[in-house]
mmCIF file of C-alpha atoms in Angstrom:
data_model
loop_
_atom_site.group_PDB
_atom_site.id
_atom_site.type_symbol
_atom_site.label_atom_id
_atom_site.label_comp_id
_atom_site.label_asym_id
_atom_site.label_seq_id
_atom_site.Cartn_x
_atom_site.Cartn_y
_atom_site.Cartn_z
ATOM 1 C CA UNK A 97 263.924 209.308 38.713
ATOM 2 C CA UNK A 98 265.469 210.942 35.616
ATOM 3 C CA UNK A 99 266.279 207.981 34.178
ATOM 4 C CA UNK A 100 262.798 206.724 34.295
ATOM 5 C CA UNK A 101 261.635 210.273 33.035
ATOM 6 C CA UNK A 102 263.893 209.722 30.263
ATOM 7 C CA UNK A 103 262.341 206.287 29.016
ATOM 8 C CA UNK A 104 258.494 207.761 29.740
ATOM 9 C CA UNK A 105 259.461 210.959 27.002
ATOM 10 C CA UNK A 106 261.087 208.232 24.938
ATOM 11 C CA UNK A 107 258.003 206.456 25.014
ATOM 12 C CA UNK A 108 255.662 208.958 24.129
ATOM 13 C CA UNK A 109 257.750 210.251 21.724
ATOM 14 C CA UNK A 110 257.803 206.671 19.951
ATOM 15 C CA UNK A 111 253.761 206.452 19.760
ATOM 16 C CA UNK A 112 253.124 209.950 18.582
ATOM 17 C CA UNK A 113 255.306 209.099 15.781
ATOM 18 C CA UNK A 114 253.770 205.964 15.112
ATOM 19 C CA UNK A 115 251.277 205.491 11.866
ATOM 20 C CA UNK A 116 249.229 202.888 13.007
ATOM 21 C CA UNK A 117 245.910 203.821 14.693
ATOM 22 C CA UNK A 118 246.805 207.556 13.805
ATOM 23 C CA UNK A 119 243.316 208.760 15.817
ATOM 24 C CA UNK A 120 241.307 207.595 18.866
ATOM 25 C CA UNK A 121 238.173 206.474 16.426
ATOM 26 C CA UNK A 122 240.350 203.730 15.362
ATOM 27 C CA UNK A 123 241.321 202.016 18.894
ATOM 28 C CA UNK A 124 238.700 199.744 20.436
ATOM 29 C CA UNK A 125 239.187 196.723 23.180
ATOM 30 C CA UNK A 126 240.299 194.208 20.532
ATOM 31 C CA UNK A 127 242.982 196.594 18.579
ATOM 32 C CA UNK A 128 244.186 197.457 21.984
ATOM 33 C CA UNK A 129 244.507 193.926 23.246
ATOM 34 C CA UNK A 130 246.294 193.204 19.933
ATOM 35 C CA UNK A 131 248.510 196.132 20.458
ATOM 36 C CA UNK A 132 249.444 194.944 24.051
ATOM 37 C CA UNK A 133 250.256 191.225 22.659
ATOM 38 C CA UNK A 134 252.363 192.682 20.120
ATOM 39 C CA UNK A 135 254.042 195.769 21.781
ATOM 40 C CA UNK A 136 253.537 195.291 25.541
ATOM 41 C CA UNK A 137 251.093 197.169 27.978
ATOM 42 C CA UNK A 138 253.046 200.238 28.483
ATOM 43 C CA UNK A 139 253.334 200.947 24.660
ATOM 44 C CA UNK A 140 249.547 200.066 24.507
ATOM 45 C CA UNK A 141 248.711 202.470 27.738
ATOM 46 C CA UNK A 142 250.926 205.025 26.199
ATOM 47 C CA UNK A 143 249.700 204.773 22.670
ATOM 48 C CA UNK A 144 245.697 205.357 23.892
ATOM 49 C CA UNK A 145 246.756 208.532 26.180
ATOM 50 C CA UNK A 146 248.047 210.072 23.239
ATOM 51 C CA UNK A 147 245.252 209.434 21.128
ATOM 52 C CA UNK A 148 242.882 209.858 23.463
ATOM 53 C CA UNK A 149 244.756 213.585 23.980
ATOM 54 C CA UNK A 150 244.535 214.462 20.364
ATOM 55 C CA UNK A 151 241.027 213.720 19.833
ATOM 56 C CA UNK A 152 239.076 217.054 19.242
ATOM 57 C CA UNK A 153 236.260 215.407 21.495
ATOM 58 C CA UNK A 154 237.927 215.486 24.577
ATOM 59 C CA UNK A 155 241.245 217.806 23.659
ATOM 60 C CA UNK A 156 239.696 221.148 24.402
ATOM 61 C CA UNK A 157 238.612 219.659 27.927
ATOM 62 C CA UNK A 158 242.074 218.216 28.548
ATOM 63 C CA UNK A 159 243.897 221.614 27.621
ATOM 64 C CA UNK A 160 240.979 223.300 30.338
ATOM 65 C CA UNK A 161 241.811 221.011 33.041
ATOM 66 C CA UNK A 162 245.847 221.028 32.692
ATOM 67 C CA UNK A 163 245.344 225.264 32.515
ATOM 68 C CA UNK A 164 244.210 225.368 36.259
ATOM 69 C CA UNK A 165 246.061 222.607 37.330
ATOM 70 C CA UNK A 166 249.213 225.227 36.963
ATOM 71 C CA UNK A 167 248.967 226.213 39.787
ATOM 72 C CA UNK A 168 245.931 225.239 42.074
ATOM 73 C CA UNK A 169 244.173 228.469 43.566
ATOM 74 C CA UNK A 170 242.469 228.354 46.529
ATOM 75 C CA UNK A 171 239.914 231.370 46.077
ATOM 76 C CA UNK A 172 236.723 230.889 47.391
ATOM 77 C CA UNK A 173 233.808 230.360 45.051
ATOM 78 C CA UNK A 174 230.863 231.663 44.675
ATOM 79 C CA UNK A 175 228.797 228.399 43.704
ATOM 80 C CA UNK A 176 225.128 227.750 43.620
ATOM 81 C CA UNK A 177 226.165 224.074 43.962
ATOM 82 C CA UNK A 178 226.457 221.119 46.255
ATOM 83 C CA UNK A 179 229.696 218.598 46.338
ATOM 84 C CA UNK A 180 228.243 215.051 47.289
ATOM 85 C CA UNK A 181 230.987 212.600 47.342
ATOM 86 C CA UNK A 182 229.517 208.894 46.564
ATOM 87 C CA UNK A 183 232.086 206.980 48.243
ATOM 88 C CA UNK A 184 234.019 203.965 47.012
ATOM 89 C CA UNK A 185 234.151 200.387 48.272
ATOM 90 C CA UNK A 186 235.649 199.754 52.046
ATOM 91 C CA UNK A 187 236.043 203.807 52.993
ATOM 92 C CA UNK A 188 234.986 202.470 56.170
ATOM 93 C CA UNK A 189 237.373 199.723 57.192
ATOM 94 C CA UNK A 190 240.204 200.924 54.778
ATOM 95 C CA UNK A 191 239.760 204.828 54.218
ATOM 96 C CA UNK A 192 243.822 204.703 53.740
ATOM 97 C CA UNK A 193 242.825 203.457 50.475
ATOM 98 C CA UNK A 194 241.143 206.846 49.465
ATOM 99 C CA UNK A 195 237.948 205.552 48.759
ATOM 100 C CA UNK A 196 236.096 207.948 51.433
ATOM 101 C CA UNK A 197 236.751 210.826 49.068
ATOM 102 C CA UNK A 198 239.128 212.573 51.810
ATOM 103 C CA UNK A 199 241.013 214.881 48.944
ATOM 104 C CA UNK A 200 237.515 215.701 47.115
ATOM 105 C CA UNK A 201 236.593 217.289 50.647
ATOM 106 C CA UNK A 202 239.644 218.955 51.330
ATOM 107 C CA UNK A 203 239.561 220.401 47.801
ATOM 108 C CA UNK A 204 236.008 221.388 48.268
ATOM 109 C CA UNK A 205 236.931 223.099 52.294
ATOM 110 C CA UNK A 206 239.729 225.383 50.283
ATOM 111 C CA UNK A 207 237.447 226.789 47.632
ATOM 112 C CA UNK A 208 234.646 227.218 50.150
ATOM 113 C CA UNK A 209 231.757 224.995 48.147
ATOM 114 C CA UNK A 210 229.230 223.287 50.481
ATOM 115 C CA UNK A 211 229.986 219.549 50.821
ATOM 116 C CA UNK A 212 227.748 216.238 51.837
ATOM 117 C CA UNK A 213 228.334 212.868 51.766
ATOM 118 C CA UNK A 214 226.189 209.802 50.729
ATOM 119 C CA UNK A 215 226.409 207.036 53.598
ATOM 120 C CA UNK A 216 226.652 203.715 51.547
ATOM 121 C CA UNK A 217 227.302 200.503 52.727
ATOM 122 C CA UNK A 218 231.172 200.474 53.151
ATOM 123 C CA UNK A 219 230.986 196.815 52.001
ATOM 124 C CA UNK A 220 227.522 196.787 50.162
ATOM 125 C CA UNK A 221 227.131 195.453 46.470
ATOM 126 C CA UNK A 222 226.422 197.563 43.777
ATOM 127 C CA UNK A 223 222.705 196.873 44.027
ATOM 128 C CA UNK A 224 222.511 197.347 46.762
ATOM 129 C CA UNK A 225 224.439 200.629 47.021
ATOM 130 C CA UNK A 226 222.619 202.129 43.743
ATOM 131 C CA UNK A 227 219.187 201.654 46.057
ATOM 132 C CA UNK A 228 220.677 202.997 49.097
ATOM 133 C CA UNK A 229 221.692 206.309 46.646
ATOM 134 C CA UNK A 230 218.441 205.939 45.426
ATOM 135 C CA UNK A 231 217.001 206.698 48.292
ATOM 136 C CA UNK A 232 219.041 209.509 49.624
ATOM 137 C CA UNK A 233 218.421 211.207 46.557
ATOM 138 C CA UNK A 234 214.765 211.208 47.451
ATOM 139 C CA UNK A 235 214.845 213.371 50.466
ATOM 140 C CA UNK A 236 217.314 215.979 49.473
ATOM 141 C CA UNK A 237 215.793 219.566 49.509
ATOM 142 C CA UNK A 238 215.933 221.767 46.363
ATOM 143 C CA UNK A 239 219.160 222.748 45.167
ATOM 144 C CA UNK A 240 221.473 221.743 42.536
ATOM 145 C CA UNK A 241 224.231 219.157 43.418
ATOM 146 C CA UNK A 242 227.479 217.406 41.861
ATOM 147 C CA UNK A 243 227.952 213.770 42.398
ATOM 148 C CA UNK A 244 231.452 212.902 42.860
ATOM 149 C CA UNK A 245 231.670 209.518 42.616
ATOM 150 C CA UNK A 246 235.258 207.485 43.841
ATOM 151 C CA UNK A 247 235.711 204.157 42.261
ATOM 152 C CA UNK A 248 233.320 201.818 43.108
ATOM 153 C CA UNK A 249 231.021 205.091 43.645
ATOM 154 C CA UNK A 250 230.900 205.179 40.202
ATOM 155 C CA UNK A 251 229.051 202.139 39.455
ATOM 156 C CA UNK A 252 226.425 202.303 42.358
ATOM 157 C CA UNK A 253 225.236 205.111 40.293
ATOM 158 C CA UNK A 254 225.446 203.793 37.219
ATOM 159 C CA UNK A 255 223.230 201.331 38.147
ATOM 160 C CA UNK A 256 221.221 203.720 39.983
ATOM 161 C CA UNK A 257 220.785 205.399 36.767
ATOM 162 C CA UNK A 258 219.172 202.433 35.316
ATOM 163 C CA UNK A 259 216.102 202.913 37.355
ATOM 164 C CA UNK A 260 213.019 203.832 35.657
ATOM 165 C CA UNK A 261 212.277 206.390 38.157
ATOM 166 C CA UNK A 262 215.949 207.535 37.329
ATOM 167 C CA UNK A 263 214.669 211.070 35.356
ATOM 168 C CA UNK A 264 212.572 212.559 39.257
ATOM 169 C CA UNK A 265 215.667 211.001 41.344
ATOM 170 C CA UNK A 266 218.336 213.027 39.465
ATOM 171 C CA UNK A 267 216.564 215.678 38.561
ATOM 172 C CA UNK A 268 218.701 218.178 40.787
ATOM 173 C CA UNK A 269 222.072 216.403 39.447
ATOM 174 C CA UNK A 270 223.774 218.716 36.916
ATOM 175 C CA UNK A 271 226.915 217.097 36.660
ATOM 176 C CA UNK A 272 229.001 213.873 37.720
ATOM 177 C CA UNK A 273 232.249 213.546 38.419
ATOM 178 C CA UNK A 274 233.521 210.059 38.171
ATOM 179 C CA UNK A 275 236.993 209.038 39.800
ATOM 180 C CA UNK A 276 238.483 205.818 38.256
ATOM 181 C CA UNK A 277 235.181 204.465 38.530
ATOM 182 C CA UNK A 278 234.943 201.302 36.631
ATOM 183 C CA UNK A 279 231.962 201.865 34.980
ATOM 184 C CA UNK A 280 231.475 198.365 33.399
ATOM 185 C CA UNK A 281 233.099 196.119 35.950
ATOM 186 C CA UNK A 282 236.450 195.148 36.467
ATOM 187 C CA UNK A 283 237.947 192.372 35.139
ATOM 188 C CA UNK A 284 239.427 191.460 38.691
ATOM 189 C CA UNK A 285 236.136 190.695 39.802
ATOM 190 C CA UNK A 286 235.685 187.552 36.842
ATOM 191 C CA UNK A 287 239.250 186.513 37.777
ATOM 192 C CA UNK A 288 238.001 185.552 41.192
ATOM 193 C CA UNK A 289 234.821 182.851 40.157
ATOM 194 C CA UNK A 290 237.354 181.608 36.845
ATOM 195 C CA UNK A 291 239.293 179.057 39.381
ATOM 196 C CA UNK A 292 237.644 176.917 41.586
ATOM 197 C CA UNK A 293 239.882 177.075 44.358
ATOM 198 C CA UNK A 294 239.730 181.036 44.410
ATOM 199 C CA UNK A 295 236.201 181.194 44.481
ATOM 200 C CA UNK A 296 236.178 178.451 47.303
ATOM 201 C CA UNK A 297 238.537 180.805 49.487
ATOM 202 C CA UNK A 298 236.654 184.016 48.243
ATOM 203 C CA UNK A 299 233.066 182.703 49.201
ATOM 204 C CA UNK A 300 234.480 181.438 52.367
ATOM 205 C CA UNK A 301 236.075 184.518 53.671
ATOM 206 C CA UNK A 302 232.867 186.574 52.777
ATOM 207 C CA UNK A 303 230.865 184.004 54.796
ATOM 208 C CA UNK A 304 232.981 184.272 57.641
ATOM 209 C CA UNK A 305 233.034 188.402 57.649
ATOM 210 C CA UNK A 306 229.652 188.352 57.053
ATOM 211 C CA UNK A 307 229.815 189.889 53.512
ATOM 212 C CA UNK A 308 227.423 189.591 50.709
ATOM 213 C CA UNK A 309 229.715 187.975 47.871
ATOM 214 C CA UNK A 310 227.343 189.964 45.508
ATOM 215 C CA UNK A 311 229.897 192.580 45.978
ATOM 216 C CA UNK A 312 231.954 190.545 43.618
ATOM 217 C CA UNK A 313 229.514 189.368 41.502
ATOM 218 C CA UNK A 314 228.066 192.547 40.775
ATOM 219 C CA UNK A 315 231.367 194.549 40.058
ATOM 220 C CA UNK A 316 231.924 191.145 37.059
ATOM 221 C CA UNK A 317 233.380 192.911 33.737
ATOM 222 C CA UNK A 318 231.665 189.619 31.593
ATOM 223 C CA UNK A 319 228.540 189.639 29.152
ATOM 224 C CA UNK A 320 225.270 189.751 31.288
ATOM 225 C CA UNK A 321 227.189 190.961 34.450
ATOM 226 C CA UNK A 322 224.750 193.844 36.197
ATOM 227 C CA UNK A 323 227.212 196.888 34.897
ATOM 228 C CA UNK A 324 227.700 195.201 30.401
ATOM 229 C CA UNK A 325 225.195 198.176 30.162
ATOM 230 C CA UNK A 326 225.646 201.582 28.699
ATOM 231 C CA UNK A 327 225.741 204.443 30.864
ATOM 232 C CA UNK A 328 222.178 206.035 30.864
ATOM 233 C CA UNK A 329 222.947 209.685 31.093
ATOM 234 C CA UNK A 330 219.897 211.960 31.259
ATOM 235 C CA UNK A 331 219.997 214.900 28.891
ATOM 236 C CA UNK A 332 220.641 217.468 31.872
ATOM 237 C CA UNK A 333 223.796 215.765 33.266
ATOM 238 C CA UNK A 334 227.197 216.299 32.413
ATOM 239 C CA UNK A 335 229.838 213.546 32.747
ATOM 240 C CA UNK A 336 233.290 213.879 33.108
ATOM 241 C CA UNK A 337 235.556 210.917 34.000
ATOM 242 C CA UNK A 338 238.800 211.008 35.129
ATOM 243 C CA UNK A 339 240.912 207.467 34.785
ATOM 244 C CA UNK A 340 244.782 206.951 35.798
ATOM 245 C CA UNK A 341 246.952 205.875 32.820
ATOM 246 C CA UNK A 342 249.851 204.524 34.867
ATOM 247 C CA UNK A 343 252.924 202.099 33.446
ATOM 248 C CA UNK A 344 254.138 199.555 35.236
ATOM 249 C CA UNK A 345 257.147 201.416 37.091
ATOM 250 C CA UNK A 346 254.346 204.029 38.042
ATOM 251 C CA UNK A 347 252.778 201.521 40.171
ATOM 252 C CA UNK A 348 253.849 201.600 43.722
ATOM 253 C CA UNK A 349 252.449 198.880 45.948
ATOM 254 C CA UNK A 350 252.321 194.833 45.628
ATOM 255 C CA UNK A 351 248.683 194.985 45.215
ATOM 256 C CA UNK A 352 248.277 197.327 42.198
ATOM 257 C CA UNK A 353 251.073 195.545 40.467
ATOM 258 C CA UNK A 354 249.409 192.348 40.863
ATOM 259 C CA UNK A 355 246.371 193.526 39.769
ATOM 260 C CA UNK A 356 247.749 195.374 36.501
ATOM 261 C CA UNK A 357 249.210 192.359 35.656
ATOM 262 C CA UNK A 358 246.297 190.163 36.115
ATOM 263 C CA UNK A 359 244.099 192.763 33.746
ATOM 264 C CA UNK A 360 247.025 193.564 31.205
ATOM 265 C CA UNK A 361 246.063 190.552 28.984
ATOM 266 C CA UNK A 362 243.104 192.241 28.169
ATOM 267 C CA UNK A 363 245.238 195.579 27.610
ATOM 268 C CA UNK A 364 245.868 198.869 29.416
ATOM 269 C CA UNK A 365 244.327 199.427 32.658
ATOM 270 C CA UNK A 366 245.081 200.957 36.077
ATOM 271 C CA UNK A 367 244.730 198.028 37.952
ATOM 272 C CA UNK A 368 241.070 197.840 38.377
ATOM 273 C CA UNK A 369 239.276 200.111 34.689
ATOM 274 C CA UNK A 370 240.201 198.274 31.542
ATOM 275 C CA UNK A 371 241.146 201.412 29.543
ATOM 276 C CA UNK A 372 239.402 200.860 26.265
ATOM 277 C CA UNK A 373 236.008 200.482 28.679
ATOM 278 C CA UNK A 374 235.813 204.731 28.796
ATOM 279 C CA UNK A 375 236.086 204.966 25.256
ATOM 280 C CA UNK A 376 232.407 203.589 25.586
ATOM 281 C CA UNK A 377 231.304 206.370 28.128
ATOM 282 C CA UNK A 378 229.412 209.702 27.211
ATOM 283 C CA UNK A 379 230.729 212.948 28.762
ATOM 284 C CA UNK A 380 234.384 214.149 28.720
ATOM 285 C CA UNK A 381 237.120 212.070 29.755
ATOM 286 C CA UNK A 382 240.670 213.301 31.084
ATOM 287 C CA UNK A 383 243.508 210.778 30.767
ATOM 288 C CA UNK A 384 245.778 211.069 34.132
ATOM 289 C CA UNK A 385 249.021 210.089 33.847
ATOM 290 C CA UNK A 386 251.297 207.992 35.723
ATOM 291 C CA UNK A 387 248.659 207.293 38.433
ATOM 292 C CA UNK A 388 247.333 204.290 39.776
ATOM 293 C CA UNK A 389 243.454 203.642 40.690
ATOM 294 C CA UNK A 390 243.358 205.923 43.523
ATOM 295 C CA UNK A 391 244.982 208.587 42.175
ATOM 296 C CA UNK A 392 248.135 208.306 44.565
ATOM 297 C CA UNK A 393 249.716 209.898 45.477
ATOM 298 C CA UNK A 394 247.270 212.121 47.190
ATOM 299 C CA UNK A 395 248.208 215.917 46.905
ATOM 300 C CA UNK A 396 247.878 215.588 42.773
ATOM 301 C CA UNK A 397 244.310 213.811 43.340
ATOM 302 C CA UNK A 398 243.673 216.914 45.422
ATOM 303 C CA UNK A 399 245.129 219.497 42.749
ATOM 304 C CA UNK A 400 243.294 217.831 39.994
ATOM 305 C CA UNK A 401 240.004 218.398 41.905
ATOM 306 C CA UNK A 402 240.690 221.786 42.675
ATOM 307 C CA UNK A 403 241.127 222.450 39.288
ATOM 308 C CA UNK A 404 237.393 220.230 38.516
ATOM 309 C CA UNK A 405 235.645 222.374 40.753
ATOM 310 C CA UNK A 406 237.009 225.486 38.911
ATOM 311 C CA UNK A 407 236.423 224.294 35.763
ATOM 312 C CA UNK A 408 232.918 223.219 36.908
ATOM 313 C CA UNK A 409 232.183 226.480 37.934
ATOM 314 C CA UNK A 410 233.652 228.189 34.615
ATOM 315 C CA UNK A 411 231.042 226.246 32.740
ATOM 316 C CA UNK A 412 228.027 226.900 34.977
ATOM 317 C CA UNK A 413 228.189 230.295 34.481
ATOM 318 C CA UNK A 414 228.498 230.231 31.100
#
């Protein structure tokens, strides 16, 4: 472990003292694909977290967030606020996976906030999901609430956002939280349909389960894919995004390596959010470190939302 602690300071220490792209403004999807040919992923994934930590857009929010994340308190709070988690893809038949929002409830339990949950379809597309939260937003009662989306959460709403009846159906939303939600697709999902063979198998396996293979479709990273759209935030919403920046030797099971690798060609990513897609997002984004997708492992997913719903409450009172 020190060893590898070792190489990670060494690391950072090499692309803070590098002139090239000296600020955030100047790193987009094709410098950082260019960066990863060049220097490799980890110097690329590296390289953007310490932009993206320097830039006075998002460095005052970063500084916030690592403040109460030393240590976690467990005070109760005084909110006038709801937690609804918008759960992730599978938290039904796989809730190992994290994607049932487990920690954001247990954070929520400790600091005594009020806490619902939005029943998607565990295996629903995104269109189908972002009508389905459509809907439950409808017949809430009054009351302010915080959507905490969890990865594939993230774009149901989006795309429920995209509604023209959007501005009455979020109305009571004052803030989103999105966990590695990728907001504009993942490039695992246009991996599948690019062979033959794998779609063959893919579309097969979905027929047999009974699964809408929209779930892949819609989650495509290409042009004209459902999520190539900007987020439509409405004027009353914050945002706040919180993406893993892992390396490779952060990565700990077969299937998150094999997905990093897949993506890496396009540049840093956590396995299933190219990187450079949140410089494209409005709100506040917070860069975590040495995590993959889901945030493992758990008990620093469930810090860092303690420390959210802290912060969250700091700035409502203000």
């Amino acid at each position: 472990m020190a060893s590898r602690f070792e190489s990670e300071q060494a690391l950072l220490q090499r692309v803070s003292a590098w002139q090239k792209f000296p600020t955030l403004a100047a790193l987009d999807a094709a410098s950082l694909q260019e960066i990863t040919r060049q220097h490799g992923v980890d110097f690329a994934t590296a390289l953007l977290y310490d932009r993206l930590r320097r830039c006075p857009t998002h460095a005052s929010f970063i500084e916030r967030i690592e403040t109460l994340l030393a240590p976690p308190q467990v005070e109760p709070l005084k909110a006038d606020w709801k937690i609804v988690i918008v759960p992730g893809a599978l938290y039904v038949e796989r809730p190992a996976l994290g994607s049932d929002g487990k920690v954001v409830r247990e954070a929520a339990a400790e600091l005594s906030l009020p806490c619902d949950f939005v029943p998607l379809a565990s295996r629903g597309s995104v269109q189908q999901n972002a009508t389905l939260l459509a809907e439950w937003l409808k017949h809430q009662p009054a009351g302010k609430l915080v959507l905490v989306t969890v990865s594939k959460g993230g774009p149901d709403l989006k795309l429920a956002l995209a509604r023209p009846d959007a501005p009455q159906l979020f109305h009571k939303v004052v803030a989103w939280v999105n966990l590695c939600g990728p907001l504009d697709g993942t490039p695992m999902a246009d991996w599948i349909p690019a062979s033959r063979v794998r779609s063959w198998v893919m579309r097969l396996q979905y027929r047999i389960q009974r699964r809408d293979f929209g779930f892949i479709t819609d989650m495509c990273h290409a042009p004209g894919s459902p999520l190539c759209g900007a987020v439509r935030l409405p004027t009353h919403m914050r945002l706040w995004s919180f993406v893993g920046f892992p390396l490779r030797a952060h990565l700990a099971t077969p299937h998150s390596r094999f997905c990093h690798r897949i993506i890496a060609r396009l540049g840093p990513n956590d396995g299933t959010v190219l990187l450079s897609d949140a410089l494209k997002w409005p709100g506040e984004l917070f860069p975590v470190w040495g995590v993959d997708h889901y945030f493992r492992p758990a008990q620093r997913a469930k810090s860092l939302v303690n420390a959210i719903f802290r912060h969250l409450d700091e700035v409502c009172r203000a």
